[in-house]
mmCIF file of C-alpha atoms in Angstrom:
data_model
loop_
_atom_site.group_PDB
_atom_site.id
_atom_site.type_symbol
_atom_site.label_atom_id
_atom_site.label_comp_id
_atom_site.label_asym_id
_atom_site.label_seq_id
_atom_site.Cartn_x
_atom_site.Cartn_y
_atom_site.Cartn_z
ATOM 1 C CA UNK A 1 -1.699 -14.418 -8.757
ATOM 2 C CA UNK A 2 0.104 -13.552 -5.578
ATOM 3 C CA UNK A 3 3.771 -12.326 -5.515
ATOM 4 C CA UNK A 4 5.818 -11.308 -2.764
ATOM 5 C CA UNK A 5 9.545 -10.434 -1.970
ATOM 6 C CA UNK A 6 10.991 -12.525 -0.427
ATOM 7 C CA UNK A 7 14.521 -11.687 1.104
ATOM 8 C CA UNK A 8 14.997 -9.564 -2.009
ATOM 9 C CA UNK A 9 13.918 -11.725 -4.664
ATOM 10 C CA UNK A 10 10.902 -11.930 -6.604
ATOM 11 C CA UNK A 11 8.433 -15.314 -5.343
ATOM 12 C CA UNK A 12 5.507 -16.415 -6.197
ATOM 13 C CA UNK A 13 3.023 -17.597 -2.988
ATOM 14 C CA UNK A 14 0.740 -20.591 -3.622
ATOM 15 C CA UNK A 15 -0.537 -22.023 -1.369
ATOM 16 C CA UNK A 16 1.321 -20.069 1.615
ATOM 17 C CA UNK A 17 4.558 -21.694 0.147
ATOM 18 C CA UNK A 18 7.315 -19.441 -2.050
ATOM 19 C CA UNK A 19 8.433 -20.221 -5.712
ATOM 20 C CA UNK A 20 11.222 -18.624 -6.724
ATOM 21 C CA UNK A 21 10.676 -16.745 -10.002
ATOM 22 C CA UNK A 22 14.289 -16.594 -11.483
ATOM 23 C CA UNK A 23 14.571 -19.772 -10.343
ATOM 24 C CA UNK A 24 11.521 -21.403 -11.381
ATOM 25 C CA UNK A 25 11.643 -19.228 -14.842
ATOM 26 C CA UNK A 26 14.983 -20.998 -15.954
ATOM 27 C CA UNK A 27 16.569 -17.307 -15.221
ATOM 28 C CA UNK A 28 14.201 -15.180 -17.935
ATOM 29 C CA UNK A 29 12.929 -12.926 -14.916
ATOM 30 C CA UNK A 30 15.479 -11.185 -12.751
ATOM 31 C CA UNK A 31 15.197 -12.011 -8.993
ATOM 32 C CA UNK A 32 14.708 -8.351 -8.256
ATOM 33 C CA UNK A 33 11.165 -7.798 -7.726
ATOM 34 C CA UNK A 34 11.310 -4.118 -8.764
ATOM 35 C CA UNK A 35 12.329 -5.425 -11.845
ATOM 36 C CA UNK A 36 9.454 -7.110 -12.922
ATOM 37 C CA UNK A 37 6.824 -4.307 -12.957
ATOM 38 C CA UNK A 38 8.743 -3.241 -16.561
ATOM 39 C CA UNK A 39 8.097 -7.094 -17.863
ATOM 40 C CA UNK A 40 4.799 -7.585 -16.186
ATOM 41 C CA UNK A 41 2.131 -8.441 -19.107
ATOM 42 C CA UNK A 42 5.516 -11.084 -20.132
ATOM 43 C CA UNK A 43 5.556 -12.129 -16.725
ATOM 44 C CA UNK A 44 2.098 -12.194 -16.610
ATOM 45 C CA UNK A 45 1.608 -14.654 -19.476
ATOM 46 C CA UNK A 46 4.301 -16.484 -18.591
ATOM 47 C CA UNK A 47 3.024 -16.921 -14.955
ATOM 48 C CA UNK A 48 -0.501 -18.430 -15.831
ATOM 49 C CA UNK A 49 1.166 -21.021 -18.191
ATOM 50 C CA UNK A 50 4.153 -21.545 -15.503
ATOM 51 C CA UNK A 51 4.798 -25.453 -14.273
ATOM 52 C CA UNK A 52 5.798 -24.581 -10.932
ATOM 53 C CA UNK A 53 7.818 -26.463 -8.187
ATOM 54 C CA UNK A 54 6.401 -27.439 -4.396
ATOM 55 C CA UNK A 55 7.604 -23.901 -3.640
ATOM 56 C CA UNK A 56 9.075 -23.841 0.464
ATOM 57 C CA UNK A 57 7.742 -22.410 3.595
ATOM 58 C CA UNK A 58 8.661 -19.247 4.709
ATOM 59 C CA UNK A 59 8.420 -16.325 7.601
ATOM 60 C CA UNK A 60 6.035 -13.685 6.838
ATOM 61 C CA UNK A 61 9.478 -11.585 8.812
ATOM 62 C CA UNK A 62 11.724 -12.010 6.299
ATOM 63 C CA UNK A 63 9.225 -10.743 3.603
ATOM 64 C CA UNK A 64 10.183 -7.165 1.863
ATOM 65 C CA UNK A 65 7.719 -4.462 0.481
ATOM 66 C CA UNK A 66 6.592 -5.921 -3.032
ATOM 67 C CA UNK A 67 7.442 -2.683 -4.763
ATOM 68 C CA UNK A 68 10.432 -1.749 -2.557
ATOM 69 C CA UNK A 69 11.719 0.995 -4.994
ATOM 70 C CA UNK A 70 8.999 2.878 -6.962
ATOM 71 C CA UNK A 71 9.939 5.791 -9.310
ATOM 72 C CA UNK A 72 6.989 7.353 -7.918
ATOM 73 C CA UNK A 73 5.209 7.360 -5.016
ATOM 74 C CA UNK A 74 1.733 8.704 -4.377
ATOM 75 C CA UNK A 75 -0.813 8.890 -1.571
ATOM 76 C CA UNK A 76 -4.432 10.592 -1.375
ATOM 77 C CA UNK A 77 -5.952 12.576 1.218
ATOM 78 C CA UNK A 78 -9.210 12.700 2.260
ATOM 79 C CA UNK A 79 -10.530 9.550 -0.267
ATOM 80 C CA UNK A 80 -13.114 8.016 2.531
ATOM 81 C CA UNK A 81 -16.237 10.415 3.715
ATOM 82 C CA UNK A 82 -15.991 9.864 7.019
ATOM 83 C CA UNK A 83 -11.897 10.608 7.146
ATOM 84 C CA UNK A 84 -12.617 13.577 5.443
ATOM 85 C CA UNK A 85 -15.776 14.793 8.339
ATOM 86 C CA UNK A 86 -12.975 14.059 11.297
ATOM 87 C CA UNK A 87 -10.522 15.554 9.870
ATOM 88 C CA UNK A 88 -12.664 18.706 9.139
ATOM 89 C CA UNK A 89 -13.248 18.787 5.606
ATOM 90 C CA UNK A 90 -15.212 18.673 2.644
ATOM 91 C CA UNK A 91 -15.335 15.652 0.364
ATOM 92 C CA UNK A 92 -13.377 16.027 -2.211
ATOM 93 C CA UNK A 93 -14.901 17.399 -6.299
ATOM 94 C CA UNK A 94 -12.817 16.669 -9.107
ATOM 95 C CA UNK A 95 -9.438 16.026 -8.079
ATOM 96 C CA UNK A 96 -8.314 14.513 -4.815
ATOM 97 C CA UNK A 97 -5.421 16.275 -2.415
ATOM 98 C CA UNK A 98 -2.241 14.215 -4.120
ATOM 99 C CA UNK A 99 0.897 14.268 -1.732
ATOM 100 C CA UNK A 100 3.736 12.112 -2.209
ATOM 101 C CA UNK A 101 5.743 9.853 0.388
ATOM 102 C CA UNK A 102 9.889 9.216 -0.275
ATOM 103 C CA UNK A 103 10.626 6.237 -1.196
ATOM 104 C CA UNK A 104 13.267 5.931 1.763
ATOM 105 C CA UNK A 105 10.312 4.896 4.281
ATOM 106 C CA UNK A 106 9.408 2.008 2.346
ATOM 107 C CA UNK A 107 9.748 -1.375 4.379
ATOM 108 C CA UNK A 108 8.318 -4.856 4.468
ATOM 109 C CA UNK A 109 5.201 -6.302 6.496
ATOM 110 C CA UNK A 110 6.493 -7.077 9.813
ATOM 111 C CA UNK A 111 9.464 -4.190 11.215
ATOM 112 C CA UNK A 112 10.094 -2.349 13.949
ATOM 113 C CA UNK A 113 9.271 1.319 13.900
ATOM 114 C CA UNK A 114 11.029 4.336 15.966
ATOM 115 C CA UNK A 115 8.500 6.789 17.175
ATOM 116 C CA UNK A 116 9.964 10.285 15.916
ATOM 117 C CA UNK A 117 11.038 12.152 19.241
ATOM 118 C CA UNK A 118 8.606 14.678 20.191
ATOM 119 C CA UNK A 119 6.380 13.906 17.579
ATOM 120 C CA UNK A 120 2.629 12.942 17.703
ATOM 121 C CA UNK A 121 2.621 9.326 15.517
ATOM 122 C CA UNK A 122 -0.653 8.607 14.158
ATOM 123 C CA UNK A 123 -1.815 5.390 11.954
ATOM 124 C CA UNK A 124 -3.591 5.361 8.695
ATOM 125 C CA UNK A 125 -4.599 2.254 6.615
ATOM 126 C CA UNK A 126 -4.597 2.122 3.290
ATOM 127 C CA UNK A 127 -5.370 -0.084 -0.013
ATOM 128 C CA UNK A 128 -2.222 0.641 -2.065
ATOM 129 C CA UNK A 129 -2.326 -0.024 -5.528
ATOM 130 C CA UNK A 130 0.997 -0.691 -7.472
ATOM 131 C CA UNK A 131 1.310 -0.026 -11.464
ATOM 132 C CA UNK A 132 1.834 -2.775 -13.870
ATOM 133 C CA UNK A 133 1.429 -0.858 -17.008
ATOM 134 C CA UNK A 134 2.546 2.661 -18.461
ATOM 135 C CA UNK A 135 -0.760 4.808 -18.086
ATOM 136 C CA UNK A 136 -0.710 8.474 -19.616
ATOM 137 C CA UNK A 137 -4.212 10.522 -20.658
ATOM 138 C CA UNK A 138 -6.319 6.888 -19.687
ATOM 139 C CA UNK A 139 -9.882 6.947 -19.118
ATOM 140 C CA UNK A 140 -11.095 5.210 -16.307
ATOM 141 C CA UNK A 141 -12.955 2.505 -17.695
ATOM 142 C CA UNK A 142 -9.626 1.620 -18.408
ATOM 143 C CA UNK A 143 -8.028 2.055 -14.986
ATOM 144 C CA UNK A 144 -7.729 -1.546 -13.670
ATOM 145 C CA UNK A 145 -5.827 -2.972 -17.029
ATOM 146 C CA UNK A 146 -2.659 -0.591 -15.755
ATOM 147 C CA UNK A 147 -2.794 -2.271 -12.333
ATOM 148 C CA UNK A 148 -0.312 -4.586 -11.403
ATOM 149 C CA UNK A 149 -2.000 -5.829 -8.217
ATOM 150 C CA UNK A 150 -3.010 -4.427 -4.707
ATOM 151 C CA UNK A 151 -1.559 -4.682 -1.439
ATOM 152 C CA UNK A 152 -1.531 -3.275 2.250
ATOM 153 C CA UNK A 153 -0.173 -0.207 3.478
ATOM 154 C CA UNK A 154 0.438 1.768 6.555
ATOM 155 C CA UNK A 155 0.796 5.099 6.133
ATOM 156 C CA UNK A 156 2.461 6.508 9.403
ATOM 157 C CA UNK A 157 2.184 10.083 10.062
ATOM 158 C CA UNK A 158 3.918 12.338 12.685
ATOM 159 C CA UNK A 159 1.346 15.064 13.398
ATOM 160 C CA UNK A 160 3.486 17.582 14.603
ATOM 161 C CA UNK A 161 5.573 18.193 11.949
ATOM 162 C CA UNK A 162 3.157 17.765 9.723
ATOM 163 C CA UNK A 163 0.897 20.615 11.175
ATOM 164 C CA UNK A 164 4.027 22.733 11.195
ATOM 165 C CA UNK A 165 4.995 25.749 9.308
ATOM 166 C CA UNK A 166 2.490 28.085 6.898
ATOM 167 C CA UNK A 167 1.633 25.062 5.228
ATOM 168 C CA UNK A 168 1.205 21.372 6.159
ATOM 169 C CA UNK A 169 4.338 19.224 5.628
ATOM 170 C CA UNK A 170 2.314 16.132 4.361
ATOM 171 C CA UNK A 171 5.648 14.765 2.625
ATOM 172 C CA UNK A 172 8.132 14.808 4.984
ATOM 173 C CA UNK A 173 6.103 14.306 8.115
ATOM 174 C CA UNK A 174 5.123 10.784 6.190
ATOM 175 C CA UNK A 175 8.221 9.837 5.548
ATOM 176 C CA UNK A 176 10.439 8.717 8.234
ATOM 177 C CA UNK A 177 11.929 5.891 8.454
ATOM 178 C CA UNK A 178 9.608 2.769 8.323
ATOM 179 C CA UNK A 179 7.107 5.287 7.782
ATOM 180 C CA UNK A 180 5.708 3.279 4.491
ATOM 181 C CA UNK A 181 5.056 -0.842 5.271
ATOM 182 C CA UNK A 182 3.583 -2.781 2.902
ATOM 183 C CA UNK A 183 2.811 -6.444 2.350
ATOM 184 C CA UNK A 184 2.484 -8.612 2.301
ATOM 185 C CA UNK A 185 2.138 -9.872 -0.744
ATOM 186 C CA UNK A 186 0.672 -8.192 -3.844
ATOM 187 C CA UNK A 187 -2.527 -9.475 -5.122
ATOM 188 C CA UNK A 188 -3.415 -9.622 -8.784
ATOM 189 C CA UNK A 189 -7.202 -7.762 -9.249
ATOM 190 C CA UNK A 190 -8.862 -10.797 -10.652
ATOM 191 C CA UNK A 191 -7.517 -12.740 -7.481
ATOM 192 C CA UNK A 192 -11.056 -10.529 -5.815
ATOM 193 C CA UNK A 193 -14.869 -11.203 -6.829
ATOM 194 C CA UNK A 194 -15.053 -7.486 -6.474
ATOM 195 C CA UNK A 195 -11.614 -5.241 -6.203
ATOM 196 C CA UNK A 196 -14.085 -2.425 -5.377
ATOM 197 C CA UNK A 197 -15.128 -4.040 -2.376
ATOM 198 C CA UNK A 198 -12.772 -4.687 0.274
ATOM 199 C CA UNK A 199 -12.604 -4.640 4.198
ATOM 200 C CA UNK A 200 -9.913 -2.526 5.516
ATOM 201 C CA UNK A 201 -9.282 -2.969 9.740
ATOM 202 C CA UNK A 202 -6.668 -1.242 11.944
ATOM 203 C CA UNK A 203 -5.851 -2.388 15.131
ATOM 204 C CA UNK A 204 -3.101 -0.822 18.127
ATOM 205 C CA UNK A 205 -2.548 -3.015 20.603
ATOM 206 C CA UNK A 206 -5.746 -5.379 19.732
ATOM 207 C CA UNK A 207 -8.055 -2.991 20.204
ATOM 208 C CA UNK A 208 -10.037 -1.846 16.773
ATOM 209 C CA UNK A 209 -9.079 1.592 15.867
ATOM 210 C CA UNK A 210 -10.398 1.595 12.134
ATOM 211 C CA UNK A 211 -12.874 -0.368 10.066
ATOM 212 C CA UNK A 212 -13.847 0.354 6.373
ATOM 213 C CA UNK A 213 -14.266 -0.808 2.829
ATOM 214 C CA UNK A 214 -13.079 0.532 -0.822
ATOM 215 C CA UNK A 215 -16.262 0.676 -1.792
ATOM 216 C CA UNK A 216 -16.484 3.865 0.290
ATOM 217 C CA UNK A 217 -13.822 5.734 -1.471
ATOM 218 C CA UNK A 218 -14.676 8.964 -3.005
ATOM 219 C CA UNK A 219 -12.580 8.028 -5.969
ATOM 220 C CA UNK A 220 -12.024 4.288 -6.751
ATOM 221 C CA UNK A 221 -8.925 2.836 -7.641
ATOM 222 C CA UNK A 222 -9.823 3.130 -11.644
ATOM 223 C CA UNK A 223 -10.599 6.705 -11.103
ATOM 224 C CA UNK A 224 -7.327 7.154 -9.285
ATOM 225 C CA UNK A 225 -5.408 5.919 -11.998
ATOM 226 C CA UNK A 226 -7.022 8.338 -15.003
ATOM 227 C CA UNK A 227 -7.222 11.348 -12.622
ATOM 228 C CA UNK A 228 -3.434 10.939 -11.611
ATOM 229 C CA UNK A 229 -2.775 10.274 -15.269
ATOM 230 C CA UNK A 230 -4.074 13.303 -16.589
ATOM 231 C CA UNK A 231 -1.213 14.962 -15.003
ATOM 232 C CA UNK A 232 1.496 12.882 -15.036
ATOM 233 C CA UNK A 233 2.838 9.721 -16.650
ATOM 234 C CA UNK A 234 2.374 6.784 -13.923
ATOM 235 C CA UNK A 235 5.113 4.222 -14.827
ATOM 236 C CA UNK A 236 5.235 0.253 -13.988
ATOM 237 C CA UNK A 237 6.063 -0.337 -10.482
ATOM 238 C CA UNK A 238 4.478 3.162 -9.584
ATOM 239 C CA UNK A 239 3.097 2.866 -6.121
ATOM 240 C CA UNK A 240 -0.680 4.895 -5.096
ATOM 241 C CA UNK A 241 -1.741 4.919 -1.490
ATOM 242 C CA UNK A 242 -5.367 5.540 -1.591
ATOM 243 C CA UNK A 243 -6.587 6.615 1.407
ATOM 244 C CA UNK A 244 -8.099 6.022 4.715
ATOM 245 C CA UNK A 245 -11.324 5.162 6.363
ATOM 246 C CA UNK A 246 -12.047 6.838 9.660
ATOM 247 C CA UNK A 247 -10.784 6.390 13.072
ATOM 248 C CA UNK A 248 -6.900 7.980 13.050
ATOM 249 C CA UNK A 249 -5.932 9.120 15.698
ATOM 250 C CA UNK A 250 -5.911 13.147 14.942
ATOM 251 C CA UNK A 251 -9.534 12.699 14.541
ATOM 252 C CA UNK A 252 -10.601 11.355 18.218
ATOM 253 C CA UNK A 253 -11.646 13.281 21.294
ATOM 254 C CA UNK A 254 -8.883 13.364 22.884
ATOM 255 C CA UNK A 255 -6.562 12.846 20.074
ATOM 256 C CA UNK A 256 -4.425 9.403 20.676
ATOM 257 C CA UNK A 257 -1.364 8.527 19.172
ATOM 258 C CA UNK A 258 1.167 5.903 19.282
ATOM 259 C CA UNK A 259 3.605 4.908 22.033
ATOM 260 C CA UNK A 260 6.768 2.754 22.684
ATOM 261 C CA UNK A 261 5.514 -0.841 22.716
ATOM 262 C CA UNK A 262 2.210 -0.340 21.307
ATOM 263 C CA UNK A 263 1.957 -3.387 18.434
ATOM 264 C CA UNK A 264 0.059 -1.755 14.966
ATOM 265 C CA UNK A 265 -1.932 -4.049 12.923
ATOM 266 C CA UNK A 266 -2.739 -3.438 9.377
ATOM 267 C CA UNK A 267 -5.469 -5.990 7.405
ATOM 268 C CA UNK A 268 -7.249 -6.363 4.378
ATOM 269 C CA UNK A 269 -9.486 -9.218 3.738
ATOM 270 C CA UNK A 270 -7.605 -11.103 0.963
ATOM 271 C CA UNK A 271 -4.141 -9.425 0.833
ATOM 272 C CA UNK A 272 -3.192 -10.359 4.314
ATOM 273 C CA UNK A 273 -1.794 -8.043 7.387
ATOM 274 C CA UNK A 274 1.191 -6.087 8.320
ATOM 275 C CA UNK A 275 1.983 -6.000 11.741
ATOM 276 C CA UNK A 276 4.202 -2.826 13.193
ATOM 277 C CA UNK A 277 6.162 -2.820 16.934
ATOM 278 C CA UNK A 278 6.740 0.997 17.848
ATOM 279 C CA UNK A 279 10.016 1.899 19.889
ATOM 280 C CA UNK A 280 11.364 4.868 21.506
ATOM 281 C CA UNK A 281 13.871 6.650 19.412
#
């Protein structure tokens, strides 16, 4: 199953077209498609039984984030070997760095980004899983029935700030505005042959900047989901960013980092691409 949001309201996407879920539901699911992570094994059951309309076209511009206002927002540092070596350290043992991104940077696939003045932008992809189910204490064998689905995400990071102060400011300097795309769409984990395995590419300006697959992450999405849970209760709609292959910017000789006009691509075989236009402040 694929869902998106489409101007603000929940869809369904077969074949490329959108189905209205409050619609198409006779009004039992809310349009809001934050709304649905709290009903999702209902809407789940209902979904595979669902007689569905033609569904109509639509512009991948006027889609929103799928989970446009998560209780809680995560992101892991340091998840892919080779991020970890450029950036200049160790692989992670036993629990990854956690950080968390606001909620206010949150946007849809295809935006327009201001470049934070006198900052130092730099690009990160990301698989970003989304929670479908309460998950407290699990074990990760268990770790994939709590996921809703997986989508694309960008997360944006001004270097300066974040290398400021006595301590890094991971948070804020992740956070600006536009800071968190995702998108397109959010793809159910039995949608993949193998969830484990898939091909993440960045590109700025059409050039390749990073090239990777999840099957390289230190901790898998399963193992994200007990380790975080230990700690904390992760609640439907919950959003995880889980890290990024090589290639960011911070890590090349010399270091490179975004300009006005440069056009940021985002892909992962299967979900689909987000596509990012950075402006001058």
């Amino acid at each position: 199953m694929r869902i998106a949001n489409l101007s603000g309201r929940l869809v369904l996407v077969v074949d490329d077209r959108a189905v209205d879920v409050h619609e198409a539901s006779g009004h039992r699911f809310p349009p809001d498609p934050q709304a649905i992570y709290d009903r999702w094994t209902d809407f789940r059951a209902w979904a595979a039984d669902a007689e569905l309309g033609p569904g109509r076209p639509f512009d991948p511009v006027d889609l929103g984030a799928p989970a446009p206002a998560p209780r809680q927002l995560l992101a892991i540092g340091l998840n892919y070997r080779d991020h970890a070596d450029e950036a200049g350290f160790g692989t992670p043992e036993g629990m990854p760095p956690v950080f968390t991104k606001f909620a206010s940077s949150i946007t849809g696939p295809v935006t327009d980004v201001k470049l934070p003045v006198g900052g130092r932008t730099d690009w990160e992809v990301e698989l970003v899983a989304v929670i479908g189910r309460p998950a407290h204490q699990v074990q990760e064998k268990e770790g994939w029935y709590h996921v809703a689905g997986l989508t694309v995400g960008q997360d944006l990071s001004e270097r300066v700030l974040q290398m400021s102060g006595p301590a890094p400011q991971f948070g804020l300097a992740k956070s600006y505005p536009g800071f968190s795309p995702m998108g397109p769409v959010l793809v159910t984990p039995d949608e993949f042959d193998n969830p484990d395995a898939l091909e993440l590419t960045c590109t700025v300006n059409g050039e390749q900047v990073q090239h990777g697959f999840t099957r390289q992450l230190t901790f898998s999405v399963p193992a994200l989901v007990s380790k975080l849970s230990q700690v904390l209760p992760l609640m439907p709609g919950d959003v995880i960013y889980t890290g990024t292959p090589s290639g960011v910017g911070l890590g090349r000789t010399p270091q490179r980092w975004l300009r006005p006009g440069d056009e940021l691509v985002s892909s992962i075989r299967g979900i689909g691409e987000l596509r990012q236009r950075l402006l001058s402040a």
